[in-house]
């Protein structure tokens, strides 16, 4: 009888264990947005699942009992909970919180694959859309002003065009990517960061230092990769609109929808308008360029067998901007009666990724864009047309401790304008557009030596149809402590850049300048070494992250466009010497448990060229800079306060003559902002504040001879140089290039955000 009872008990236990059910529910963030492709696991049972486009998940065949369920999603804290299953179906929703530790962000720009920032052998900085909401701006160009070592540089006081500097290096050394594709380059670098709807930005990744091994020319100083949201993770509808006391209005609208069961689409529209001429410095010129801009963005994701990737996206931007004398009207466009700079920009972009239907992971990435420029600077027209096509085939393969990436690329660039830069030397009345073909091959091997050490080896070969063969190697080493709280990275690599002969420099647009090449231009090369150290400190419930970098870049064959030697010529040549960019930077990330968060950074650098023993500091490059982003949330009333700002040390500025009364160096200057954000509901936010709290603006005489923009009263000597006369006591010509900071004073702003999930 005793043995019979034992057998019955065992059979009963086996039947009880054999009973299974399912756990199902929805995964979302604290804002109510659904999270697609979040992983749900019961590790002890080796049972797992992923959430679908609606955030729903199902764990099937879970034995009765209590099990720890783990939920993970990129950029969010891991969630664990003990769940008891005692019926056929248990419903459980999970709400995940975004990581406060910026060092755990997932990045792709350094190695072209998703990896944690701490695991990447290449140091990459990542900034989420939440970071940019602390200081809302009408364009990504302006939004980058609060990132350490990155500075939007205005190049013209009148038209307000500019580029992005990284660690003091000028715009042509920075590559701009959208979803990993080289969309913004060449002519469009000046305008490409306008018109990207911020409602569609998931994050922005920044690599400082040469990235030419993976991305080719233009990535000498670094790259900025704008990652847009996946349609499956975006709200059904989002609206972000704000206006300022200067009369600026910006609206971003995004919506997603499903086209059948296997396609999701995300559509965004961005509109910016500023049509209120203001002249606070009384120079009779608009302080800020007037703009009317609209951008339409559309991205598609297609579901395919075995979760293979297929995305397709497109963008169209149209902008009408002008700046100039306060009484300028369109009827004066192109004439010499009233000075104005009027620019019509029309550009389209198409890009996507398709994973080949084979067992190996092989991706085909492609992009194409066209840029049409119709602009006049006073009475000088500048008409340009640029078209770029790009294709890239990449193969990812893991063999033991080796993680290989191999790629084939091809890039075609067509460029034409009405300046001497593209004139036919045999017939100056005809244009000779440039056709640049750039095939390339790259290979990368990421070697995991052990849990604490990695080595990354890379090599790229390009053949430029104008400059021939170009080779760019690199090596990266990463060490981390066993607890991942300390990370050391060493990198050494090579970058290159070829000359873009076109320019929008006002001095080159007279139409009478002759383009001269003193010698055949060689590609500009650079050798860069970086040391990066990251430390994570947990002091009780307070987190402190430190990210320090020392960088050194040596340039050979630096390409110089000389407008000063002869006013009738543009003289292109390689520097007969070398150039140096060196410095140190530190980022600090502190998160307190009571709602205070501090992001701050500082960079000290020295950027100069040396020729024939003479050292010349680079124009418009500050010796030191600092940025900060301080946020505090009053949880009891649902209000967040954000205090953001930057600080720039003196820069060397261009003077027109020895008698130019303007300062050769800029002063110490700072732009500071404050914002209050109030949550009315889970899906509505109202925000407002003050920009440029200190009301800082550049000197009123930044535009030389603003009273005579057509130089009608300037007398020139036999060498074409301006002479000192009673009407021109300093021997100057009209010049709007003496600009080192924005000319917009203090202003208030008010906005609204709405999300429908």
XYZ file of C-alpha atoms in Angstrom:
757
model
C 0.000 0.000 0.000
C 2.877 2.339 0.834
C 4.470 1.817 -2.621
C 1.101 2.370 -4.309
C 0.676 5.745 -2.586
C 4.186 6.769 -3.692
C 3.423 5.883 -7.305
C 0.173 7.864 -7.194
C 1.974 10.881 -5.701
C 4.681 10.757 -8.405
C 2.085 10.454 -11.172
C 0.126 13.378 -9.698
C 3.301 15.506 -9.521
C 4.253 14.697 -13.111
C 0.768 15.631 -14.315
C 0.916 18.879 -12.352
C 4.284 19.745 -13.816
C 3.100 18.805 -17.274
C 0.281 21.330 -17.028
C 1.209 24.418 -19.015
C -0.325 27.759 -19.848
C 0.628 31.002 -21.527
C 1.621 34.470 -20.388
C 0.596 37.294 -22.699
C 0.350 41.049 -22.612
C 1.707 44.299 -23.963
C 5.078 46.035 -23.599
C 5.260 49.837 -23.621
C 7.302 52.710 -22.229
C 6.312 55.170 -19.525
C 4.796 57.475 -22.159
C 2.481 54.729 -23.427
C 4.396 54.085 -26.668
C 4.437 50.437 -27.704
C 7.830 48.739 -27.942
C 8.330 46.479 -30.945
C 10.848 43.609 -30.848
C 11.304 43.727 -27.072
C 12.540 40.376 -25.779
C 10.679 38.469 -23.032
C 12.411 35.475 -21.436
C 12.074 32.940 -18.653
C 15.728 32.047 -18.603
C 15.414 29.120 -16.217
C 13.044 27.414 -18.666
C 14.785 28.680 -21.808
C 11.445 30.039 -23.056
C 11.372 33.353 -24.902
C 9.441 35.558 -27.304
C 9.520 39.026 -28.905
C 6.829 41.691 -28.999
C 5.118 42.419 -32.318
C 4.415 45.764 -34.030
C 1.679 46.517 -31.462
C 3.903 45.637 -28.513
C 2.056 42.376 -27.826
C 3.902 39.221 -26.742
C 2.991 35.608 -25.906
C 5.014 33.102 -23.877
C 3.613 29.663 -24.634
C 3.871 26.267 -22.924
C 4.923 27.714 -19.581
C 4.691 25.069 -16.798
C 2.531 25.904 -13.790
C 4.507 27.558 -11.045
C 6.311 30.787 -10.215
C 8.948 31.953 -12.679
C 11.134 35.034 -13.059
C 10.294 36.850 -16.307
C 12.937 39.143 -17.804
C 12.038 41.903 -20.302
C 14.736 43.706 -22.334
C 14.640 46.474 -24.926
C 17.392 48.606 -26.435
C 17.850 51.853 -24.506
C 15.647 50.765 -21.569
C 16.322 49.301 -18.138
C 15.975 45.516 -17.834
C 12.717 44.593 -16.076
C 12.408 41.440 -13.940
C 9.359 40.143 -12.097
C 8.274 36.881 -10.481
C 5.019 35.740 -12.098
C 2.871 32.824 -10.989
C 1.033 30.821 -13.626
C -1.795 28.658 -12.286
C -4.231 28.749 -15.198
C -4.223 28.302 -18.969
C -3.781 32.036 -19.584
C -2.187 34.773 -17.499
C -2.279 38.404 -18.625
C 0.644 40.654 -17.743
C 1.628 44.049 -19.224
C 5.123 45.466 -18.791
C 6.109 49.136 -18.656
C 9.814 49.806 -19.227
C 11.762 52.892 -18.198
C 14.415 54.552 -20.353
C 17.965 54.092 -19.128
C 19.362 57.048 -17.247
C 22.856 55.726 -17.915
C 23.792 57.244 -21.275
C 26.801 54.921 -21.459
C 24.554 51.882 -22.011
C 23.020 53.251 -25.238
C 23.169 51.022 -28.282
C 25.095 52.464 -31.252
C 25.880 51.352 -34.801
C 28.040 54.101 -36.338
C 31.427 52.899 -35.112
C 31.278 49.389 -36.599
C 28.075 49.368 -38.747
C 26.358 46.950 -36.359
C 24.281 47.346 -33.211
C 26.414 47.202 -30.090
C 26.400 48.758 -26.623
C 28.453 51.945 -26.336
C 30.574 50.222 -23.703
C 31.183 47.197 -25.940
C 32.087 49.205 -29.046
C 35.837 49.330 -29.734
C 35.221 52.715 -31.393
C 34.098 55.516 -29.051
C 30.652 56.714 -30.136
C 28.475 59.349 -28.481
C 24.708 58.875 -28.689
C 22.051 61.519 -28.001
C 18.391 60.521 -27.903
C 15.424 62.640 -28.936
C 14.845 63.319 -25.232
C 18.179 65.169 -25.086
C 17.160 67.561 -27.872
C 13.781 68.283 -26.250
C 15.614 70.112 -23.448
C 16.346 72.927 -25.926
C 13.883 72.719 -28.851
C 15.133 74.203 -32.119
C 13.717 74.440 -35.662
C 16.587 72.424 -37.191
C 19.129 69.806 -36.241
C 21.859 72.297 -37.191
C 20.892 74.472 -34.214
C 20.207 71.485 -31.941
C 23.852 70.339 -32.032
C 25.027 73.466 -30.189
C 24.841 71.723 -26.786
C 27.058 68.738 -27.670
C 30.616 68.839 -26.408
C 33.196 69.291 -29.179
C 30.538 69.927 -31.834
C 29.746 73.458 -32.966
C 27.383 74.783 -35.633
C 29.409 77.499 -37.386
C 27.628 80.284 -39.244
C 29.648 81.337 -42.290
C 27.671 84.392 -43.385
C 26.067 87.229 -41.438
C 23.478 87.797 -44.157
C 22.252 84.403 -45.408
C 23.071 82.508 -42.164
C 24.409 79.424 -43.954
C 26.912 77.335 -42.056
C 28.467 73.962 -41.363
C 29.326 71.674 -38.462
C 32.725 71.723 -36.741
C 33.965 68.673 -34.806
C 36.927 69.242 -32.467
C 37.737 72.455 -34.318
C 37.834 70.955 -37.818
C 35.756 72.722 -40.461
C 32.551 71.505 -42.110
C 34.127 69.711 -45.128
C 35.772 67.320 -42.653
C 32.440 66.215 -41.175
C 30.282 63.560 -42.838
C 26.518 63.706 -42.216
C 24.552 60.449 -42.491
C 20.846 59.681 -42.279
C 20.213 56.088 -41.187
C 23.803 55.301 -42.098
C 23.533 56.642 -45.649
C 25.736 59.531 -46.925
C 22.781 61.723 -47.874
C 24.117 65.058 -46.697
C 27.399 65.859 -48.424
C 29.053 68.289 -50.799
C 26.768 71.189 -51.708
C 23.986 70.028 -49.396
C 26.157 70.091 -46.262
C 25.193 73.735 -45.835
C 21.459 72.990 -45.900
C 21.094 69.266 -45.246
C 20.570 69.536 -41.489
C 17.514 71.733 -41.996
C 14.177 70.130 -42.577
C 14.722 66.850 -40.708
C 11.541 66.596 -38.577
C 12.697 66.221 -34.991
C 9.573 64.171 -34.249
C 11.125 61.451 -36.421
C 14.590 61.415 -34.840
C 15.307 58.423 -32.628
C 18.869 59.402 -31.783
C 21.980 61.096 -33.154
C 25.316 59.279 -33.052
C 28.647 61.087 -33.261
C 32.089 59.668 -33.988
C 34.955 62.089 -33.424
C 38.082 61.419 -35.417
C 38.690 59.789 -38.829
C 36.043 57.281 -39.917
C 37.216 57.038 -43.508
C 37.964 53.310 -43.218
C 34.227 52.568 -43.169
C 32.699 55.707 -44.639
C 35.266 57.063 -47.071
C 35.975 60.672 -48.016
C 34.568 63.558 -45.954
C 34.742 61.542 -42.713
C 38.189 62.923 -41.842
C 37.156 64.876 -38.759
C 34.272 62.637 -37.793
C 30.698 61.806 -38.648
C 27.176 62.570 -37.470
C 24.626 59.795 -38.040
C 20.961 60.790 -37.708
C 18.945 57.648 -36.869
C 15.240 57.984 -37.626
C 12.509 56.103 -35.779
C 11.238 52.727 -36.861
C 7.599 52.915 -37.941
C 6.672 50.107 -35.551
C 7.987 52.013 -32.520
C 6.562 55.440 -33.353
C 3.261 56.851 -32.015
C 0.197 56.734 -34.248
C 0.321 60.531 -34.322
C 2.741 63.047 -32.857
C 2.691 66.818 -33.030
C 5.361 69.216 -31.791
C 4.796 72.908 -32.439
C 6.288 76.047 -30.942
C 6.586 79.759 -31.606
C 8.892 82.507 -30.360
C 8.492 86.155 -29.486
C 10.489 87.010 -32.628
C 7.693 85.552 -34.754
C 9.281 82.186 -35.576
C 6.882 79.269 -36.000
C 7.951 75.619 -36.210
C 5.668 72.586 -36.550
C 6.613 68.905 -36.770
C 3.873 66.357 -37.443
C 4.410 62.601 -37.757
C 1.982 59.731 -38.247
C 2.293 56.008 -38.837
C -0.009 53.535 -40.519
C -0.057 49.925 -41.689
C -0.391 49.007 -45.350
C -1.679 45.464 -45.122
C -0.097 43.018 -42.703
C 3.495 43.279 -43.854
C 4.238 46.966 -44.329
C 4.400 49.878 -41.906
C 4.900 53.491 -42.901
C 5.949 56.611 -41.034
C 5.179 60.027 -42.536
C 6.505 63.314 -41.220
C 6.060 66.934 -42.200
C 8.189 69.768 -40.867
C 7.343 73.433 -41.459
C 9.294 76.489 -40.359
C 8.493 80.117 -41.038
C 10.172 83.336 -39.989
C 9.028 86.460 -41.819
C 9.567 89.273 -39.336
C 12.629 91.399 -40.272
C 14.412 92.706 -37.160
C 17.429 95.031 -37.012
C 18.333 95.463 -33.346
C 21.969 96.385 -34.052
C 20.932 99.220 -36.421
C 23.186 98.298 -39.355
C 20.201 98.316 -41.772
C 20.617 94.550 -42.305
C 18.343 91.799 -41.028
C 19.738 90.345 -37.808
C 18.438 86.892 -38.747
C 17.716 85.411 -42.172
C 14.036 85.110 -43.046
C 13.005 81.587 -43.970
C 10.045 79.655 -45.314
C 10.823 75.923 -45.301
C 8.822 72.737 -45.698
C 10.111 69.177 -45.519
C 8.262 65.904 -46.124
C 9.701 62.586 -44.907
C 8.376 59.055 -45.490
C 9.863 55.792 -44.232
C 8.665 52.232 -44.902
C 9.453 48.965 -43.129
C 8.503 45.684 -44.794
C 8.110 42.398 -42.905
C 9.934 39.568 -44.630
C 10.615 35.917 -44.044
C 13.127 35.118 -41.268
C 12.982 38.765 -40.095
C 15.102 39.958 -43.005
C 15.462 43.735 -43.332
C 13.849 45.893 -45.977
C 13.460 49.627 -45.343
C 12.857 52.447 -47.783
C 12.777 56.173 -47.031
C 12.571 59.459 -48.872
C 12.669 63.164 -48.084
C 11.907 66.347 -49.984
C 12.922 69.814 -48.794
C 12.061 73.196 -50.235
C 13.336 76.403 -48.689
C 13.111 80.074 -49.554
C 15.438 82.190 -47.413
C 16.677 85.731 -47.675
C 18.642 88.256 -45.680
C 19.888 91.725 -46.484
C 18.943 95.365 -46.227
C 15.723 95.970 -44.348
C 13.929 97.434 -47.376
C 14.797 94.524 -49.684
C 11.933 92.956 -51.649
C 11.863 90.171 -54.224
C 11.692 92.743 -57.021
C 15.286 93.674 -56.126
C 16.505 90.071 -56.471
C 19.701 89.973 -58.535
C 19.959 93.759 -58.924
C 22.368 96.314 -57.494
C 19.811 98.751 -56.102
C 19.067 97.164 -52.714
C 21.331 94.422 -51.345
C 19.834 91.033 -50.516
C 20.916 87.413 -50.493
C 18.074 85.230 -51.722
C 18.353 81.439 -51.843
C 15.872 78.935 -53.256
C 16.751 75.354 -52.340
C 15.043 72.256 -53.671
C 16.371 68.804 -52.830
C 15.139 65.212 -52.821
C 16.575 62.120 -51.189
C 15.893 58.395 -51.438
C 17.622 55.711 -49.371
C 17.070 52.220 -48.061
C 18.401 48.847 -46.913
C 17.590 45.420 -48.347
C 18.835 42.160 -46.833
C 19.478 39.570 -49.509
C 17.394 36.356 -49.299
C 20.362 34.117 -48.538
C 21.568 32.295 -45.453
C 24.440 34.715 -44.866
C 23.719 38.220 -43.569
C 24.327 40.352 -46.661
C 22.858 43.863 -46.884
C 22.467 46.085 -49.901
C 22.243 49.760 -48.927
C 21.517 52.475 -51.426
C 20.864 56.198 -51.616
C 20.350 58.893 -54.206
C 19.774 62.608 -53.926
C 19.442 65.681 -56.081
C 20.071 69.259 -54.992
C 19.064 72.302 -57.007
C 20.350 75.692 -55.883
C 19.035 78.997 -57.210
C 20.619 81.855 -55.324
C 21.794 85.422 -55.724
C 24.212 87.384 -53.545
C 23.462 91.001 -54.283
C 23.805 91.102 -58.077
C 25.872 87.896 -58.312
C 23.958 84.721 -59.228
C 24.987 81.270 -58.016
C 23.145 78.420 -59.745
C 24.176 74.866 -58.928
C 22.983 71.356 -59.586
C 24.275 68.304 -57.738
C 23.252 64.650 -58.002
C 24.730 61.779 -55.999
C 24.132 58.038 -56.286
C 25.474 55.573 -53.733
C 25.378 51.775 -53.363
C 26.940 49.539 -50.744
C 26.983 45.768 -50.313
C 28.023 44.529 -46.850
C 28.580 40.990 -45.594
C 28.604 40.184 -41.863
C 30.242 36.916 -40.801
C 31.274 35.533 -37.398
C 33.923 32.833 -37.201
C 34.923 31.931 -33.668
C 36.402 35.007 -32.045
C 36.445 36.936 -35.325
C 33.544 39.159 -36.331
C 34.086 40.097 -39.979
C 32.531 42.902 -41.995
C 33.306 43.252 -45.685
C 31.870 45.864 -48.009
C 31.836 46.957 -51.630
C 30.830 50.561 -52.355
C 30.298 52.799 -55.337
C 29.556 56.506 -55.326
C 28.859 58.769 -58.281
C 28.758 62.571 -57.973
C 27.595 65.012 -60.627
C 28.156 68.709 -60.013
C 27.569 71.776 -62.170
C 27.349 75.490 -61.438
C 27.700 78.862 -63.148
C 31.053 79.800 -61.611
C 34.533 79.458 -63.120
C 34.959 76.333 -60.972
C 33.109 74.287 -63.626
C 33.866 76.363 -66.712
C 35.400 74.755 -69.777
C 39.020 75.993 -69.936
C 38.839 75.894 -73.722
C 35.563 77.817 -73.930
C 34.674 79.951 -70.912
C 31.149 80.427 -72.230
C 30.470 76.729 -71.720
C 30.155 74.675 -68.576
C 32.043 71.479 -67.920
C 30.265 69.626 -65.094
C 32.341 67.321 -62.917
C 31.640 63.587 -62.879
C 33.354 61.852 -59.962
C 33.313 58.067 -59.706
C 34.399 56.454 -56.476
C 34.387 52.642 -56.176
C 35.698 51.196 -52.938
C 36.310 48.069 -50.883
C 36.626 47.765 -47.114
C 37.174 44.948 -44.638
C 36.956 44.943 -40.859
C 37.796 42.250 -38.318
C 36.657 42.634 -34.717
C 38.602 40.132 -32.624
C 37.308 39.218 -29.174
C 40.433 38.069 -27.347
C 38.517 37.464 -24.114
C 35.781 39.107 -22.032
C 38.089 42.021 -21.256
C 39.955 42.667 -24.501
C 38.984 43.401 -28.111
C 40.948 44.448 -31.182
C 39.432 45.992 -34.304
C 41.407 45.955 -37.555
C 40.163 47.771 -40.645
C 41.325 48.649 -44.142
C 39.673 50.512 -47.025
C 40.692 50.983 -50.638
C 39.091 53.610 -52.884
C 39.761 54.582 -56.455
C 38.841 58.182 -57.147
C 38.398 58.921 -60.861
C 40.172 62.270 -60.373
C 42.835 61.365 -57.817
C 43.522 57.645 -58.225
C 44.085 55.066 -55.492
C 43.586 55.895 -51.807
C 44.253 53.500 -48.897
C 42.962 54.082 -45.348
C 43.843 51.655 -42.513
C 42.887 51.767 -38.845
C 43.339 49.797 -35.616
C 41.338 50.019 -32.399
C 41.903 48.330 -29.044
C 39.427 48.125 -26.165
C 39.948 46.941 -22.612
C 37.255 46.793 -19.956
C 37.227 45.697 -16.359
C 35.254 42.601 -15.442
C 32.426 44.680 -13.967
C 32.321 46.891 -17.130
C 32.737 49.999 -14.962
C 36.061 50.928 -16.565
C 36.739 51.022 -20.301
C 39.936 52.052 -22.088
C 40.088 52.537 -25.860
C 43.104 53.227 -28.035
C 42.718 54.030 -31.705
C 44.993 54.895 -34.574
C 43.811 55.486 -38.103
C 44.016 57.324 -41.349
C 41.507 59.616 -43.062
C 41.384 61.295 -46.441
C 39.505 64.062 -48.235
C 39.435 65.111 -51.871
C 38.840 68.683 -52.996
C 35.344 69.990 -53.597
C 36.140 72.865 -55.945
C 32.692 74.433 -55.769
C 32.098 77.039 -53.089
C 29.556 79.514 -51.849
C 32.175 81.904 -50.552
C 31.086 85.376 -51.601
C 34.568 86.233 -52.843
C 34.330 83.453 -55.440
C 31.002 84.576 -56.860
C 32.034 87.675 -58.767
C 32.051 85.662 -61.983
C 35.350 87.265 -63.017
C 37.619 85.109 -60.881
C 39.798 82.575 -62.603
C 40.234 79.172 -60.963
C 43.926 78.362 -60.716
C 45.543 75.083 -59.675
C 49.167 75.714 -58.780
C 49.758 71.958 -58.917
C 47.739 68.802 -59.379
C 45.797 68.517 -56.123
C 46.625 65.465 -54.072
C 44.048 63.984 -51.690
C 44.361 65.404 -48.217
C 45.329 62.759 -45.668
C 45.357 62.683 -41.900
C 46.768 60.385 -39.237
C 44.852 60.326 -35.997
C 45.468 58.878 -32.555
C 42.871 58.822 -29.771
C 42.893 57.669 -26.158
C 39.458 57.297 -24.589
C 38.675 56.338 -20.978
C 35.192 55.731 -19.606
C 34.377 55.202 -15.934
C 31.064 54.382 -14.272
C 30.667 55.209 -10.599
C 27.735 54.143 -8.430
C 27.598 56.148 -5.211
C 24.574 54.656 -3.512
C 21.629 55.548 -5.753
C 23.612 58.227 -7.596
C 25.202 57.418 -10.936
C 28.284 59.226 -12.254
C 29.665 58.623 -15.720
C 32.988 60.022 -16.918
C 34.116 59.970 -20.548
C 37.554 61.486 -21.257
C 39.389 61.650 -24.597
C 42.757 62.910 -25.773
C 43.048 63.355 -29.551
C 45.802 64.212 -32.007
C 45.478 64.538 -35.794
C 48.305 65.286 -38.227
C 47.368 66.489 -41.732
C 49.375 66.110 -44.910
C 48.534 67.875 -48.174
C 45.918 70.053 -46.515
C 43.837 71.575 -49.317
C 43.771 75.370 -49.255
C 41.509 77.668 -51.291
C 43.313 81.020 -51.385
C 41.167 84.094 -52.090
C 43.582 86.646 -50.637
C 46.729 86.496 -52.789
C 44.980 87.781 -55.918
C 41.439 89.241 -55.848
C 40.934 88.054 -59.426
C 41.740 84.405 -58.759
C 40.799 81.365 -56.700
C 44.092 79.591 -56.108
C 43.841 75.958 -55.030
C 46.901 74.188 -53.696
C 48.041 71.684 -51.099
C 49.649 73.127 -47.996
C 53.428 73.017 -48.224
C 53.746 71.947 -44.636
C 51.433 70.274 -42.175
C 48.451 70.979 -39.926
C 47.651 69.793 -36.419
C 44.427 69.330 -34.450
C 45.008 68.258 -30.865
C 43.254 68.493 -27.537
C 41.448 66.831 -24.654
C 37.760 66.578 -23.802
C 35.697 65.403 -20.849
C 32.013 64.508 -20.615
C 30.321 64.098 -17.240
C 26.934 62.441 -16.740
C 25.437 62.573 -13.229
C 22.017 61.204 -12.267
C 20.683 61.763 -8.754
C 17.805 59.689 -7.320
C 15.764 62.784 -6.414
C 15.224 63.893 -10.030
C 18.315 65.965 -10.846
C 20.335 65.090 -13.947
C 23.486 66.837 -15.166
C 25.199 66.407 -18.524
C 28.260 68.599 -18.959
C 31.348 68.645 -21.114
C 34.446 70.658 -21.900
C 37.064 70.571 -24.673
C 40.454 72.279 -24.845
C 42.135 72.222 -28.258
C 44.832 73.675 -30.465
C 44.190 73.686 -34.229
C 46.791 75.229 -36.527
C 48.810 74.870 -39.717
C 52.541 75.250 -40.122
C 54.233 76.284 -43.354
C 57.838 77.442 -43.823
C 58.275 77.451 -40.057
C 55.350 79.813 -39.468
C 52.492 78.608 -37.269
C 49.013 79.940 -38.106
C 46.033 79.300 -35.891
C 42.929 78.223 -37.789
C 40.197 80.816 -38.248
C 36.944 80.467 -36.303
C 38.343 77.845 -33.939
C 37.952 78.340 -30.218
C 40.727 77.258 -27.842
C 38.224 75.916 -25.325
C 34.529 75.252 -25.126
C 32.030 74.031 -22.558
C 28.434 72.797 -22.681
C 25.855 71.792 -20.097
C 22.374 70.353 -19.830
C 20.898 70.399 -16.318
C 17.420 69.002 -15.727
C 15.287 68.638 -12.617
C 11.804 67.165 -12.346
C 9.344 68.244 -9.676
C 7.415 64.975 -9.546
C 4.708 66.319 -7.255
C 3.548 68.838 -9.867
C 4.814 67.122 -13.006
C 7.114 69.975 -14.072
C 10.626 69.600 -15.484
C 13.139 72.457 -15.587
C 15.957 72.330 -18.169
C 18.871 74.745 -18.102
C 21.136 74.420 -21.150
C 24.044 76.444 -22.418
C 27.446 76.663 -24.032
C 30.604 78.682 -23.556
C 33.189 79.481 -26.242
C 36.688 80.827 -25.832
C 38.318 83.385 -28.150
C 38.654 82.611 -31.882
C 40.905 84.148 -34.518
C 38.783 86.178 -36.927
C 39.416 87.355 -40.502
C 40.285 91.031 -41.003
C 40.229 92.783 -44.381
C 43.232 95.011 -43.878
C 45.788 96.211 -41.357
C 43.518 99.192 -40.683
C 40.373 97.107 -40.113
C 38.971 98.455 -36.802
C 37.352 95.155 -35.813
C 38.992 92.915 -33.233
C 41.248 90.110 -34.470
C 39.896 87.837 -31.729
C 36.372 87.169 -30.536
C 35.527 87.661 -26.870
C 34.474 84.914 -24.486
C 30.790 84.348 -25.257
C 27.922 82.155 -24.137
C 24.365 81.242 -25.159
C 22.152 80.071 -22.284
C 18.540 78.884 -22.228
C 15.920 77.815 -19.709
C 12.765 75.784 -20.261
C 9.811 74.558 -18.207
C 7.872 71.469 -19.328
C 4.526 70.484 -17.839
C 2.848 67.149 -18.425
C -0.892 67.636 -18.685
C -1.565 63.970 -19.405
C 0.479 60.947 -20.464
C 0.317 62.156 -24.073
C 0.341 65.974 -23.785
C 3.183 68.310 -22.817
C 3.287 72.083 -22.716
C 6.698 73.729 -22.682
C 8.077 77.233 -22.744
C 10.973 79.361 -21.670
C 13.598 81.875 -22.669
C 16.435 81.478 -25.176
C 19.684 83.457 -24.984
C 19.080 84.554 -21.402
C 22.112 86.857 -21.434
C 20.932 88.575 -24.643
C 24.391 88.090 -26.163
C 24.996 89.175 -29.767
C 28.154 89.875 -31.832
C 29.385 93.461 -32.373
C 27.165 95.755 -34.447
C 29.982 96.291 -36.977
C 30.339 92.581 -37.825
C 29.308 93.350 -41.419
C 32.045 95.505 -42.930
C 30.763 98.554 -44.881
C 27.108 97.626 -44.444
C 26.346 101.135 -45.714
C 27.850 100.321 -49.162
C 27.134 96.620 -49.911
C 27.869 96.968 -53.647
C 31.215 98.731 -53.046
C 30.087 101.642 -55.224
C 32.141 104.110 -53.199
C 35.242 101.923 -52.821
C 38.341 102.840 -54.810
C 40.827 100.091 -55.771
C 44.526 100.344 -56.574
C 46.299 98.711 -59.520
C 46.525 95.410 -57.607
C 42.786 95.328 -56.974
C 43.109 96.215 -53.262
C 40.743 98.661 -51.553
C 42.297 102.066 -50.919
C 41.971 104.309 -47.869
C 39.851 107.323 -48.815
C 37.824 109.903 -46.856
C 34.696 107.871 -47.616
C 36.474 104.625 -46.714
C 38.892 105.496 -43.884
C 39.775 101.860 -43.105
C 40.227 100.648 -46.688
C 37.477 98.007 -46.416
C 35.084 96.319 -48.813
C 31.649 94.931 -48.029
C 32.178 91.662 -46.123
C 29.655 89.538 -44.167
C 32.121 86.735 -43.317
C 33.203 88.160 -39.927
C 30.727 85.979 -38.029
C 31.452 83.687 -35.094
C 28.100 83.436 -33.346
C 24.351 83.835 -33.910
C 23.039 87.374 -34.156
C 19.704 86.676 -32.447
C 19.066 88.160 -29.035
C 16.873 87.128 -26.115
C 13.427 85.729 -26.929
C 10.654 83.758 -25.317
C 9.095 80.606 -26.704
C 6.025 78.461 -26.077
C 5.192 75.026 -27.480
C 2.993 71.945 -27.308
C 3.684 68.236 -27.802
C 0.973 65.655 -28.378
C 1.331 61.912 -28.875
C -1.416 59.451 -29.745
C -0.569 55.788 -29.199
